[in-house]
JSON list of C-alpha atoms in Angstrom, two decimals:
[
{"chain": "A", "resi": 1, "resn": "ASP", "atom": "CA", "xyz": [118.67, -36.33, -24.96]},
{"chain": "A", "resi": 2, "resn": "VAL", "atom": "CA", "xyz": [116.89, -37.97, -27.87]},
{"chain": "A", "resi": 3, "resn": "LYS", "atom": "CA", "xyz": [113.27, -37.09, -28.06]},
{"chain": "A", "resi": 4, "resn": "VAL", "atom": "CA", "xyz": [110.60, -38.85, -30.06]},
{"chain": "A", "resi": 5, "resn": "THR", "atom": "CA", "xyz": [107.16, -37.40, -29.68]},
{"chain": "A", "resi": 6, "resn": "GLN", "atom": "CA", "xyz": [103.82, -38.68, -30.88]},
{"chain": "A", "resi": 7, "resn": "SER", "atom": "CA", "xyz": [100.84, -36.47, -31.56]},
{"chain": "A", "resi": 8, "resn": "SER", "atom": "CA", "xyz": [98.39, -38.14, -29.19]},
{"chain": "A", "resi": 9, "resn": "ARG", "atom": "CA", "xyz": [98.58, -40.52, -26.23]},
{"chain": "A", "resi": 10, "resn": "TYR", "atom": "CA", "xyz": [95.00, -41.68, -26.63]},
{"chain": "A", "resi": 11, "resn": "LEU", "atom": "CA", "xyz": [92.74, -41.60, -29.67]},
{"chain": "A", "resi": 12, "resn": "VAL", "atom": "CA", "xyz": [89.23, -42.89, -30.27]},
{"chain": "A", "resi": 13, "resn": "LYS", "atom": "CA", "xyz": [87.98, -43.16, -33.83]},
{"chain": "A", "resi": 14, "resn": "ARG", "atom": "CA", "xyz": [85.01, -44.68, -35.58]},
{"chain": "A", "resi": 15, "resn": "THR", "atom": "CA", "xyz": [85.15, -47.50, -38.12]},
{"chain": "A", "resi": 16, "resn": "GLY", "atom": "CA", "xyz": [85.79, -46.14, -41.61]},
{"chain": "A", "resi": 17, "resn": "GLU", "atom": "CA", "xyz": [87.42, -42.90, -40.49]},
{"chain": "A", "resi": 18, "resn": "LYS", "atom": "CA", "xyz": [90.79, -41.82, -41.86]},
{"chain": "A", "resi": 19, "resn": "VAL", "atom": "CA", "xyz": [93.31, -41.64, -39.04]},
{"chain": "A", "resi": 20, "resn": "PHE", "atom": "CA", "xyz": [96.63, -39.81, -38.95]},
{"chain": "A", "resi": 21, "resn": "LEU", "atom": "CA", "xyz": [99.28, -40.61, -36.36]},
{"chain": "A", "resi": 22, "resn": "GLU", "atom": "CA", "xyz": [102.19, -38.19, -36.28]},
{"chain": "A", "resi": 23, "resn": "CYS", "atom": "CA", "xyz": [105.71, -38.78, -35.02]},
{"chain": "A", "resi": 24, "resn": "VAL", "atom": "CA", "xyz": [108.52, -36.27, -34.69]},
{"chain": "A", "resi": 25, "resn": "GLN", "atom": "CA", "xyz": [112.15, -36.87, -33.68]},
{"chain": "A", "resi": 26, "resn": "ASP", "atom": "CA", "xyz": [114.68, -34.20, -32.85]},
{"chain": "A", "resi": 27, "resn": "MET", "atom": "CA", "xyz": [117.96, -36.07, -33.30]},
{"chain": "A", "resi": 28, "resn": "ASP", "atom": "CA", "xyz": [118.42, -35.91, -37.07]},
{"chain": "A", "resi": 29, "resn": "HIS", "atom": "CA", "xyz": [118.03, -39.69, -37.34]},
{"chain": "A", "resi": 30, "resn": "GLU", "atom": "CA", "xyz": [117.87, -41.18, -40.82]},
{"chain": "A", "resi": 31, "resn": "ASN", "atom": "CA", "xyz": [115.62, -44.08, -39.88]},
{"chain": "A", "resi": 32, "resn": "MET", "atom": "CA", "xyz": [112.10, -43.96, -38.56]},
{"chain": "A", "resi": 33, "resn": "PHE", "atom": "CA", "xyz": [109.76, -46.83, -37.74]},
{"chain": "A", "resi": 34, "resn": "TRP", "atom": "CA", "xyz": [106.14, -47.51, -36.94]},
{"chain": "A", "resi": 35, "resn": "TYR", "atom": "CA", "xyz": [105.22, -50.52, -34.81]},
{"chain": "A", "resi": 36, "resn": "ARG", "atom": "CA", "xyz": [102.06, -51.78, -33.24]},
{"chain": "A", "resi": 37, "resn": "GLN", "atom": "CA", "xyz": [102.02, -53.61, -29.94]},
{"chain": "A", "resi": 38, "resn": "ASP", "atom": "CA", "xyz": [99.32, -56.09, -29.03]},
{"chain": "A", "resi": 39, "resn": "PRO", "atom": "CA", "xyz": [99.08, -58.37, -25.97]},
{"chain": "A", "resi": 40, "resn": "GLY", "atom": "CA", "xyz": [100.55, -61.77, -26.69]},
{"chain": "A", "resi": 41, "resn": "LEU", "atom": "CA", "xyz": [101.98, -60.65, -30.03]},
{"chain": "A", "resi": 42, "resn": "GLY", "atom": "CA", "xyz": [104.75, -58.29, -29.01]},
{"chain": "A", "resi": 43, "resn": "LEU", "atom": "CA", "xyz": [105.83, -55.39, -31.19]},
{"chain": "A", "resi": 44, "resn": "ARG", "atom": "CA", "xyz": [105.46, -55.83, -34.94]},
{"chain": "A", "resi": 45, "resn": "LEU", "atom": "CA", "xyz": [106.93, -53.56, -37.58]},
{"chain": "A", "resi": 46, "resn": "ILE", "atom": "CA", "xyz": [104.38, -51.85, -39.83]},
{"chain": "A", "resi": 47, "resn": "TYR", "atom": "CA", "xyz": [106.55, -49.55, -41.94]},
{"chain": "A", "resi": 48, "resn": "PHE", "atom": "CA", "xyz": [110.08, -48.24, -41.98]},
{"chain": "A", "resi": 49, "resn": "SER", "atom": "CA", "xyz": [111.63, -45.19, -43.63]},
{"chain": "A", "resi": 50, "resn": "TYR", "atom": "CA", "xyz": [115.36, -44.71, -44.17]},
{"chain": "A", "resi": 51, "resn": "ASP", "atom": "CA", "xyz": [115.18, -41.29, -45.81]},
{"chain": "A", "resi": 52, "resn": "VAL", "atom": "CA", "xyz": [112.77, -38.56, -46.80]},
{"chain": "A", "resi": 53, "resn": "LYS", "atom": "CA", "xyz": [110.11, -39.92, -49.16]},
{"chain": "A", "resi": 54, "resn": "MET", "atom": "CA", "xyz": [111.58, -43.42, -48.85]},
{"chain": "A", "resi": 55, "resn": "LYS", "atom": "CA", "xyz": [109.67, -46.24, -47.19]},
{"chain": "A", "resi": 56, "resn": "GLU", "atom": "CA", "xyz": [109.68, -49.98, -46.86]},
{"chain": "A", "resi": 57, "resn": "LYS", "atom": "CA", "xyz": [106.97, -52.34, -45.72]},
{"chain": "A", "resi": 58, "resn": "GLY", "atom": "CA", "xyz": [107.39, -54.16, -42.48]},
{"chain": "A", "resi": 59, "resn": "ASP", "atom": "CA", "xyz": [105.76, -57.35, -41.31]},
{"chain": "A", "resi": 60, "resn": "ILE", "atom": "CA", "xyz": [102.18, -56.06, -41.24]},
{"chain": "A", "resi": 61, "resn": "PRO", "atom": "CA", "xyz": [101.65, -53.14, -43.68]},
{"chain": "A", "resi": 62, "resn": "GLU", "atom": "CA", "xyz": [98.14, -54.08, -44.80]},
{"chain": "A", "resi": 63, "resn": "GLY", "atom": "CA", "xyz": [95.62, -51.34, -44.06]},
{"chain": "A", "resi": 64, "resn": "TYR", "atom": "CA", "xyz": [98.31, -48.74, -43.40]},
{"chain": "A", "resi": 65, "resn": "SER", "atom": "CA", "xyz": [100.28, -46.19, -45.37]},
{"chain": "A", "resi": 66, "resn": "VAL", "atom": "CA", "xyz": [103.02, -43.78, -44.35]},
{"chain": "A", "resi": 67, "resn": "SER", "atom": "CA", "xyz": [104.38, -40.41, -45.31]},
{"chain": "A", "resi": 68, "resn": "ARG", "atom": "CA", "xyz": [107.79, -38.86, -44.72]},
{"chain": "A", "resi": 69, "resn": "GLU", "atom": "CA", "xyz": [108.03, -35.41, -46.27]},
{"chain": "A", "resi": 70, "resn": "LYS", "atom": "CA", "xyz": [110.60, -34.09, -43.80]},
{"chain": "A", "resi": 71, "resn": "LYS", "atom": "CA", "xyz": [113.45, -35.92, -42.11]},
{"chain": "A", "resi": 72, "resn": "GLU", "atom": "CA", "xyz": [112.13, -35.35, -38.61]},
{"chain": "A", "resi": 73, "resn": "ARG", "atom": "CA", "xyz": [108.51, -36.33, -39.22]},
{"chain": "A", "resi": 74, "resn": "PHE", "atom": "CA", "xyz": [106.99, -39.72, -40.02]},
{"chain": "A", "resi": 75, "resn": "SER", "atom": "CA", "xyz": [103.24, -40.17, -40.31]},
{"chain": "A", "resi": 76, "resn": "LEU", "atom": "CA", "xyz": [101.19, -43.34, -40.16]},
{"chain": "A", "resi": 77, "resn": "ILE", "atom": "CA", "xyz": [97.87, -43.27, -41.97]},
{"chain": "A", "resi": 78, "resn": "LEU", "atom": "CA", "xyz": [94.95, -45.60, -41.52]},
{"chain": "A", "resi": 79, "resn": "GLU", "atom": "CA", "xyz": [92.95, -45.01, -44.70]},
{"chain": "A", "resi": 80, "resn": "SER", "atom": "CA", "xyz": [89.77, -46.56, -43.34]},
{"chain": "A", "resi": 81, "resn": "ALA", "atom": "CA", "xyz": [90.05, -47.54, -39.71]},
{"chain": "A", "resi": 82, "resn": "SER", "atom": "CA", "xyz": [88.77, -50.93, -38.66]},
{"chain": "A", "resi": 83, "resn": "THR", "atom": "CA", "xyz": [88.22, -52.45, -35.22]},
{"chain": "A", "resi": 84, "resn": "ASN", "atom": "CA", "xyz": [91.16, -54.83, -35.69]},
{"chain": "A", "resi": 85, "resn": "GLN", "atom": "CA", "xyz": [93.43, -51.81, -35.83]},
{"chain": "A", "resi": 86, "resn": "THR", "atom": "CA", "xyz": [92.71, -51.04, -32.21]},
{"chain": "A", "resi": 87, "resn": "SER", "atom": "CA", "xyz": [96.18, -51.20, -30.71]},
{"chain": "A", "resi": 88, "resn": "MET", "atom": "CA", "xyz": [99.12, -49.35, -29.18]},
{"chain": "A", "resi": 89, "resn": "TYR", "atom": "CA", "xyz": [101.14, -47.64, -31.92]},
{"chain": "A", "resi": 90, "resn": "LEU", "atom": "CA", "xyz": [104.78, -46.88, -31.30]},
{"chain": "A", "resi": 91, "resn": "CYS", "atom": "CA", "xyz": [107.09, -44.72, -33.36]},
{"chain": "A", "resi": 92, "resn": "ALA", "atom": "CA", "xyz": [110.88, -45.06, -33.19]},
{"chain": "A", "resi": 93, "resn": "SER", "atom": "CA", "xyz": [113.96, -43.56, -34.80]},
{"chain": "A", "resi": 94, "resn": "SER", "atom": "CA", "xyz": [117.60, -44.52, -35.15]},
{"chain": "A", "resi": 95, "resn": "LEU", "atom": "CA", "xyz": [120.81, -43.74, -36.93]},
{"chain": "A", "resi": 96, "resn": "SER", "atom": "CA", "xyz": [122.08, -46.00, -39.69]},
{"chain": "A", "resi": 97, "resn": "GLY", "atom": "CA", "xyz": [124.97, -48.44, -39.60]},
{"chain": "A", "resi": 98, "resn": "SER", "atom": "CA", "xyz": [126.00, -49.93, -36.27]},
{"chain": "A", "resi": 99, "resn": "SER", "atom": "CA", "xyz": [123.29, -47.96, -34.44]},
{"chain": "A", "resi": 100, "resn": "PHE", "atom": "CA", "xyz": [120.42, -49.24, -36.58]},
{"chain": "A", "resi": 101, "resn": "TYR", "atom": "CA", "xyz": [118.88, -51.22, -33.73]},
{"chain": "A", "resi": 102, "resn": "GLU", "atom": "CA", "xyz": [119.61, -48.60, -31.07]},
{"chain": "A", "resi": 103, "resn": "GLN", "atom": "CA", "xyz": [116.11, -47.34, -31.59]},
{"chain": "A", "resi": 104, "resn": "TYR", "atom": "CA", "xyz": [114.56, -44.53, -29.59]},
{"chain": "A", "resi": 105, "resn": "PHE", "atom": "CA", "xyz": [110.84, -44.93, -29.04]},
{"chain": "A", "resi": 106, "resn": "GLY", "atom": "CA", "xyz": [108.08, -42.43, -28.46]},
{"chain": "A", "resi": 107, "resn": "PRO", "atom": "CA", "xyz": [105.52, -42.84, -25.65]},
{"chain": "A", "resi": 108, "resn": "GLY", "atom": "CA", "xyz": [102.98, -44.53, -27.91]},
{"chain": "A", "resi": 109, "resn": "THR", "atom": "CA", "xyz": [99.45, -43.76, -29.06]},
{"chain": "A", "resi": 110, "resn": "ARG", "atom": "CA", "xyz": [96.69, -46.00, -27.82]},
{"chain": "A", "resi": 111, "resn": "LEU", "atom": "CA", "xyz": [94.14, -46.08, -30.62]},
{"chain": "A", "resi": 112, "resn": "THR", "atom": "CA", "xyz": [90.66, -47.43, -30.12]},
{"chain": "A", "resi": 113, "resn": "VAL", "atom": "CA", "xyz": [88.45, -47.96, -33.17]},
{"chain": "A", "resi": 114, "resn": "THR", "atom": "CA", "xyz": [84.77, -48.39, -32.38]},
{"chain": "B", "resi": 1, "resn": "LEU", "atom": "CA", "xyz": [114.47, -63.86, -38.80]},
{"chain": "B", "resi": 2, "resn": "ALA", "atom": "CA", "xyz": [115.77, -65.93, -35.92]},
{"chain": "B", "resi": 3, "resn": "LYS", "atom": "CA", "xyz": [113.07, -67.11, -33.55]},
{"chain": "B", "resi": 4, "resn": "THR", "atom": "CA", "xyz": [113.77, -66.13, -29.97]},
{"chain": "B", "resi": 5, "resn": "THR", "atom": "CA", "xyz": [112.61, -67.80, -26.77]},
{"chain": "B", "resi": 6, "resn": "GLN", "atom": "CA", "xyz": [112.68, -66.08, -23.39]},
{"chain": "B", "resi": 7, "resn": "PRO", "atom": "CA", "xyz": [111.16, -66.96, -20.02]},
{"chain": "B", "resi": 8, "resn": "ILE", "atom": "CA", "xyz": [107.75, -65.38, -19.66]},
{"chain": "B", "resi": 9, "resn": "SER", "atom": "CA", "xyz": [108.49, -64.01, -16.21]},
{"chain": "B", "resi": 10, "resn": "MET", "atom": "CA", "xyz": [111.15, -63.82, -13.51]},
{"chain": "B", "resi": 11, "resn": "ASP", "atom": "CA", "xyz": [111.14, -62.69, -9.90]},
{"chain": "B", "resi": 12, "resn": "SER", "atom": "CA", "xyz": [113.99, -61.16, -7.96]},
{"chain": "B", "resi": 13, "resn": "TYR", "atom": "CA", "xyz": [114.77, -59.09, -4.88]},
{"chain": "B", "resi": 14, "resn": "GLU", "atom": "CA", "xyz": [116.46, -55.73, -4.62]},
{"chain": "B", "resi": 15, "resn": "GLY", "atom": "CA", "xyz": [120.23, -55.93, -4.68]},
{"chain": "B", "resi": 16, "resn": "GLN", "atom": "CA", "xyz": [120.41, -59.26, -6.48]},
{"chain": "B", "resi": 17, "resn": "GLU", "atom": "CA", "xyz": [121.95, -59.89, -9.87]},
{"chain": "B", "resi": 18, "resn": "VAL", "atom": "CA", "xyz": [119.43, -60.94, -12.49]},
{"chain": "B", "resi": 19, "resn": "ASN", "atom": "CA", "xyz": [120.29, -62.96, -15.59]},
{"chain": "B", "resi": 20, "resn": "ILE", "atom": "CA", "xyz": [117.74, -63.27, -18.38]},
{"chain": "B", "resi": 21, "resn": "THR", "atom": "CA", "xyz": [118.58, -65.78, -21.08]},
{"chain": "B", "resi": 22, "resn": "CYS", "atom": "CA", "xyz": [117.30, -65.68, -24.64]},
{"chain": "B", "resi": 23, "resn": "SER", "atom": "CA", "xyz": [117.56, -68.70, -26.95]},
{"chain": "B", "resi": 24, "resn": "HIS", "atom": "CA", "xyz": [118.01, -68.13, -30.66]},
{"chain": "B", "resi": 25, "resn": "ASN", "atom": "CA", "xyz": [119.08, -71.44, -32.17]},
{"chain": "B", "resi": 26, "resn": "ASN", "atom": "CA", "xyz": [118.77, -70.36, -35.82]},
{"chain": "B", "resi": 27, "resn": "ILE", "atom": "CA", "xyz": [120.71, -67.12, -35.51]},
{"chain": "B", "resi": 28, "resn": "ALA", "atom": "CA", "xyz": [122.30, -66.08, -38.80]},
{"chain": "B", "resi": 29, "resn": "THR", "atom": "CA", "xyz": [125.84, -64.91, -39.39]},
{"chain": "B", "resi": 30, "resn": "ASN", "atom": "CA", "xyz": [124.87, -61.26, -39.85]},
{"chain": "B", "resi": 31, "resn": "ASP", "atom": "CA", "xyz": [122.38, -61.13, -36.97]},
{"chain": "B", "resi": 32, "resn": "TYR", "atom": "CA", "xyz": [122.94, -58.83, -34.01]},
{"chain": "B", "resi": 33, "resn": "ILE", "atom": "CA", "xyz": [121.46, -59.30, -30.55]},
{"chain": "B", "resi": 34, "resn": "THR", "atom": "CA", "xyz": [119.75, -56.32, -28.96]},
{"chain": "B", "resi": 35, "resn": "TRP", "atom": "CA", "xyz": [117.96, -56.00, -25.64]},
{"chain": "B", "resi": 36, "resn": "TYR", "atom": "CA", "xyz": [115.27, -53.50, -24.75]},
{"chain": "B", "resi": 37, "resn": "GLN", "atom": "CA", "xyz": [113.45, -52.59, -21.56]},
{"chain": "B", "resi": 38, "resn": "GLN", "atom": "CA", "xyz": [109.84, -51.46, -21.46]},
{"chain": "B", "resi": 39, "resn": "PHE", "atom": "CA", "xyz": [107.89, -49.92, -18.58]},
{"chain": "B", "resi": 40, "resn": "PRO", "atom": "CA", "xyz": [104.08, -49.84, -18.58]},
{"chain": "B", "resi": 41, "resn": "SER", "atom": "CA", "xyz": [102.61, -47.13, -20.82]},
{"chain": "B", "resi": 42, "resn": "GLN", "atom": "CA", "xyz": [106.00, -46.30, -22.32]},
{"chain": "B", "resi": 43, "resn": "GLY", "atom": "CA", "xyz": [107.88, -47.21, -25.46]},
{"chain": "B", "resi": 44, "resn": "PRO", "atom": "CA", "xyz": [110.80, -49.67, -25.23]},
{"chain": "B", "resi": 45, "resn": "ARG", "atom": "CA", "xyz": [114.20, -48.33, -24.27]},
{"chain": "B", "resi": 46, "resn": "PHE", "atom": "CA", "xyz": [117.45, -49.64, -25.78]},
{"chain": "B", "resi": 47, "resn": "ILE", "atom": "CA", "xyz": [119.69, -51.33, -23.19]},
{"chain": "B", "resi": 48, "resn": "ILE", "atom": "CA", "xyz": [122.56, -53.06, -24.97]},
{"chain": "B", "resi": 49, "resn": "GLN", "atom": "CA", "xyz": [123.61, -54.68, -28.21]},
{"chain": "B", "resi": 50, "resn": "GLY", "atom": "CA", "xyz": [126.23, -57.26, -29.11]},
{"chain": "B", "resi": 51, "resn": "TYR", "atom": "CA", "xyz": [127.46, -59.63, -31.77]},
{"chain": "B", "resi": 52, "resn": "LYS", "atom": "CA", "xyz": [129.70, -62.04, -29.87]},
{"chain": "B", "resi": 53, "resn": "THR", "atom": "CA", "xyz": [131.55, -62.46, -26.54]},
{"chain": "B", "resi": 54, "resn": "LYS", "atom": "CA", "xyz": [130.77, -59.90, -23.87]},
{"chain": "B", "resi": 55, "resn": "VAL", "atom": "CA", "xyz": [129.56, -56.34, -23.98]},
{"chain": "B", "resi": 56, "resn": "THR", "atom": "CA", "xyz": [129.19, -54.11, -20.94]},
{"chain": "B", "resi": 57, "resn": "ASN", "atom": "CA", "xyz": [127.79, -50.64, -20.47]},
{"chain": "B", "resi": 58, "resn": "GLU", "atom": "CA", "xyz": [126.74, -48.59, -17.47]},
{"chain": "B", "resi": 59, "resn": "VAL", "atom": "CA", "xyz": [123.42, -50.39, -17.22]},
{"chain": "B", "resi": 60, "resn": "ALA", "atom": "CA", "xyz": [123.97, -54.06, -18.06]},
{"chain": "B", "resi": 61, "resn": "SER", "atom": "CA", "xyz": [126.20, -56.75, -19.49]},
{"chain": "B", "resi": 62, "resn": "LEU", "atom": "CA", "xyz": [125.47, -59.00, -22.42]},
{"chain": "B", "resi": 63, "resn": "PHE", "atom": "CA", "xyz": [127.07, -62.42, -22.61]},
{"chain": "B", "resi": 64, "resn": "ILE", "atom": "CA", "xyz": [127.12, -64.28, -25.92]},
{"chain": "B", "resi": 65, "resn": "PRO", "atom": "CA", "xyz": [128.74, -67.73, -26.14]},
{"chain": "B", "resi": 66, "resn": "ALA", "atom": "CA", "xyz": [130.87, -68.72, -29.10]},
{"chain": "B", "resi": 67, "resn": "ASP", "atom": "CA", "xyz": [128.05, -70.57, -30.89]},
{"chain": "B", "resi": 68, "resn": "ARG", "atom": "CA", "xyz": [125.76, -67.50, -30.47]},
{"chain": "B", "resi": 69, "resn": "LYS", "atom": "CA", "xyz": [122.71, -69.74, -30.03]},
{"chain": "B", "resi": 70, "resn": "SER", "atom": "CA", "xyz": [121.78, -67.93, -26.86]},
{"chain": "B", "resi": 71, "resn": "SER", "atom": "CA", "xyz": [122.52, -64.70, -25.04]},
{"chain": "B", "resi": 72, "resn": "THR", "atom": "CA", "xyz": [122.21, -63.58, -21.44]},
{"chain": "B", "resi": 73, "resn": "LEU", "atom": "CA", "xyz": [121.35, -60.11, -20.24]},
{"chain": "B", "resi": 74, "resn": "SER", "atom": "CA", "xyz": [122.84, -59.50, -16.81]},
{"chain": "B", "resi": 75, "resn": "LEU", "atom": "CA", "xyz": [121.48, -56.73, -14.58]},
{"chain": "B", "resi": 76, "resn": "PRO", "atom": "CA", "xyz": [123.72, -56.15, -11.55]},
{"chain": "B", "resi": 77, "resn": "ARG", "atom": "CA", "xyz": [122.11, -55.29, -8.21]},
{"chain": "B", "resi": 78, "resn": "VAL", "atom": "CA", "xyz": [118.57, -54.68, -9.41]},
{"chain": "B", "resi": 79, "resn": "SER", "atom": "CA", "xyz": [116.29, -52.15, -7.77]},
{"chain": "B", "resi": 80, "resn": "LEU", "atom": "CA", "xyz": [112.52, -51.78, -7.71]},
{"chain": "B", "resi": 81, "resn": "SER", "atom": "CA", "xyz": [112.77, -49.49, -10.73]},
{"chain": "B", "resi": 82, "resn": "ASP", "atom": "CA", "xyz": [114.10, -52.38, -12.83]},
{"chain": "B", "resi": 83, "resn": "THR", "atom": "CA", "xyz": [110.66, -53.99, -12.76]},
{"chain": "B", "resi": 84, "resn": "ALA", "atom": "CA", "xyz": [109.79, -54.03, -16.46]},
{"chain": "B", "resi": 85, "resn": "VAL", "atom": "CA", "xyz": [109.47, -56.22, -19.52]},
{"chain": "B", "resi": 86, "resn": "TYR", "atom": "CA", "xyz": [112.74, -57.12, -21.24]},
{"chain": "B", "resi": 87, "resn": "TYR", "atom": "CA", "xyz": [112.86, -57.97, -24.92]},
{"chain": "B", "resi": 88, "resn": "CYS", "atom": "CA", "xyz": [115.54, -59.88, -26.78]},
{"chain": "B", "resi": 89, "resn": "LEU", "atom": "CA", "xyz": [115.76, -58.99, -30.46]},
{"chain": "B", "resi": 90, "resn": "VAL", "atom": "CA", "xyz": [117.83, -60.92, -32.99]},
{"chain": "B", "resi": 91, "resn": "ALA", "atom": "CA", "xyz": [117.94, -59.37, -36.42]},
{"chain": "B", "resi": 92, "resn": "PRO", "atom": "CA", "xyz": [120.25, -58.47, -39.29]},
{"chain": "B", "resi": 93, "resn": "ARG", "atom": "CA", "xyz": [121.38, -54.97, -40.04]},
{"chain": "B", "resi": 94, "resn": "GLY", "atom": "CA", "xyz": [120.95, -55.46, -43.73]},
{"chain": "B", "resi": 95, "resn": "THR", "atom": "CA", "xyz": [118.03, -57.03, -45.51]},
{"chain": "B", "resi": 96, "resn": "GLY", "atom": "CA", "xyz": [115.53, -59.11, -43.60]},
{"chain": "B", "resi": 97, "resn": "PHE", "atom": "CA", "xyz": [114.75, -56.69, -40.83]},
{"chain": "B", "resi": 98, "resn": "GLN", "atom": "CA", "xyz": [111.35, -55.98, -42.38]},
{"chain": "B", "resi": 99, "resn": "LYS", "atom": "CA", "xyz": [109.94, -59.00, -40.57]},
{"chain": "B", "resi": 100, "resn": "LEU", "atom": "CA", "xyz": [111.10, -57.54, -37.29]},
{"chain": "B", "resi": 101, "resn": "VAL", "atom": "CA", "xyz": [109.09, -58.77, -34.33]},
{"chain": "B", "resi": 102, "resn": "PHE", "atom": "CA", "xyz": [110.07, -58.07, -30.75]},
{"chain": "B", "resi": 103, "resn": "GLY", "atom": "CA", "xyz": [108.26, -61.03, -29.24]},
{"chain": "B", "resi": 104, "resn": "THR", "atom": "CA", "xyz": [106.49, -61.02, -25.90]},
{"chain": "B", "resi": 105, "resn": "GLY", "atom": "CA", "xyz": [109.52, -60.51, -23.67]},
{"chain": "B", "resi": 106, "resn": "THR", "atom": "CA", "xyz": [110.33, -61.43, -20.06]},
{"chain": "B", "resi": 107, "resn": "ARG", "atom": "CA", "xyz": [108.40, -59.73, -17.30]},
{"chain": "B", "resi": 108, "resn": "LEU", "atom": "CA", "xyz": [110.81, -59.05, -14.43]},
{"chain": "B", "resi": 109, "resn": "LEU", "atom": "CA", "xyz": [109.35, -58.30, -11.01]},
{"chain": "B", "resi": 110, "resn": "VAL", "atom": "CA", "xyz": [111.74, -56.93, -8.39]},
{"chain": "B", "resi": 111, "resn": "SER", "atom": "CA", "xyz": [110.50, -57.04, -4.81]},
{"chain": "B", "resi": 112, "resn": "PRO", "atom": "CA", "xyz": [111.82, -55.30, -1.69]}
]
């Protein structure tokens, strides 16, 4: 069974803090994704990685960075958290090719920035 | 990316077949259609994917007409546990996926 785990279910941070969200998958998937989900806006792609140390910007990368030093781990970094980054953050992974959109999601991290 | 339109919500009863239609008039040649299910406080779960005609798995069927401008997710004999939000995603496997947006989905409520 594919497992994608995220470091925290709930997180509360102050404006200006540096925030790290960690994601780990155990299925040797090449691709990993970070999304945020907001009411009325659906899920939007922040960043995508198709290999170790490789990354591509998604639809809304501003204010975020990512790190992928190992195949199984993909980190999302908020360099200086702001209140408009309060959201549900979802990590996903998938194989390449025909399974690219067969993405497996983690449980999400609900981040509140005060 | 192709813009998708789904009903905001649908109601059904246990044991009925539910069909959720997604419109995607500007679908591109290399776009695939993928459906996900999401329960409250969980990440989305992949249900089914197709390119054209019909695809069936143990959970659902996906019907895609020849013009591919719409697709229908069919859930046979729903149960209470099928109450969830269902997302239709139309996107290419190659370039262009960076603008990936799942949309707001269809909220299905199954009643006894």
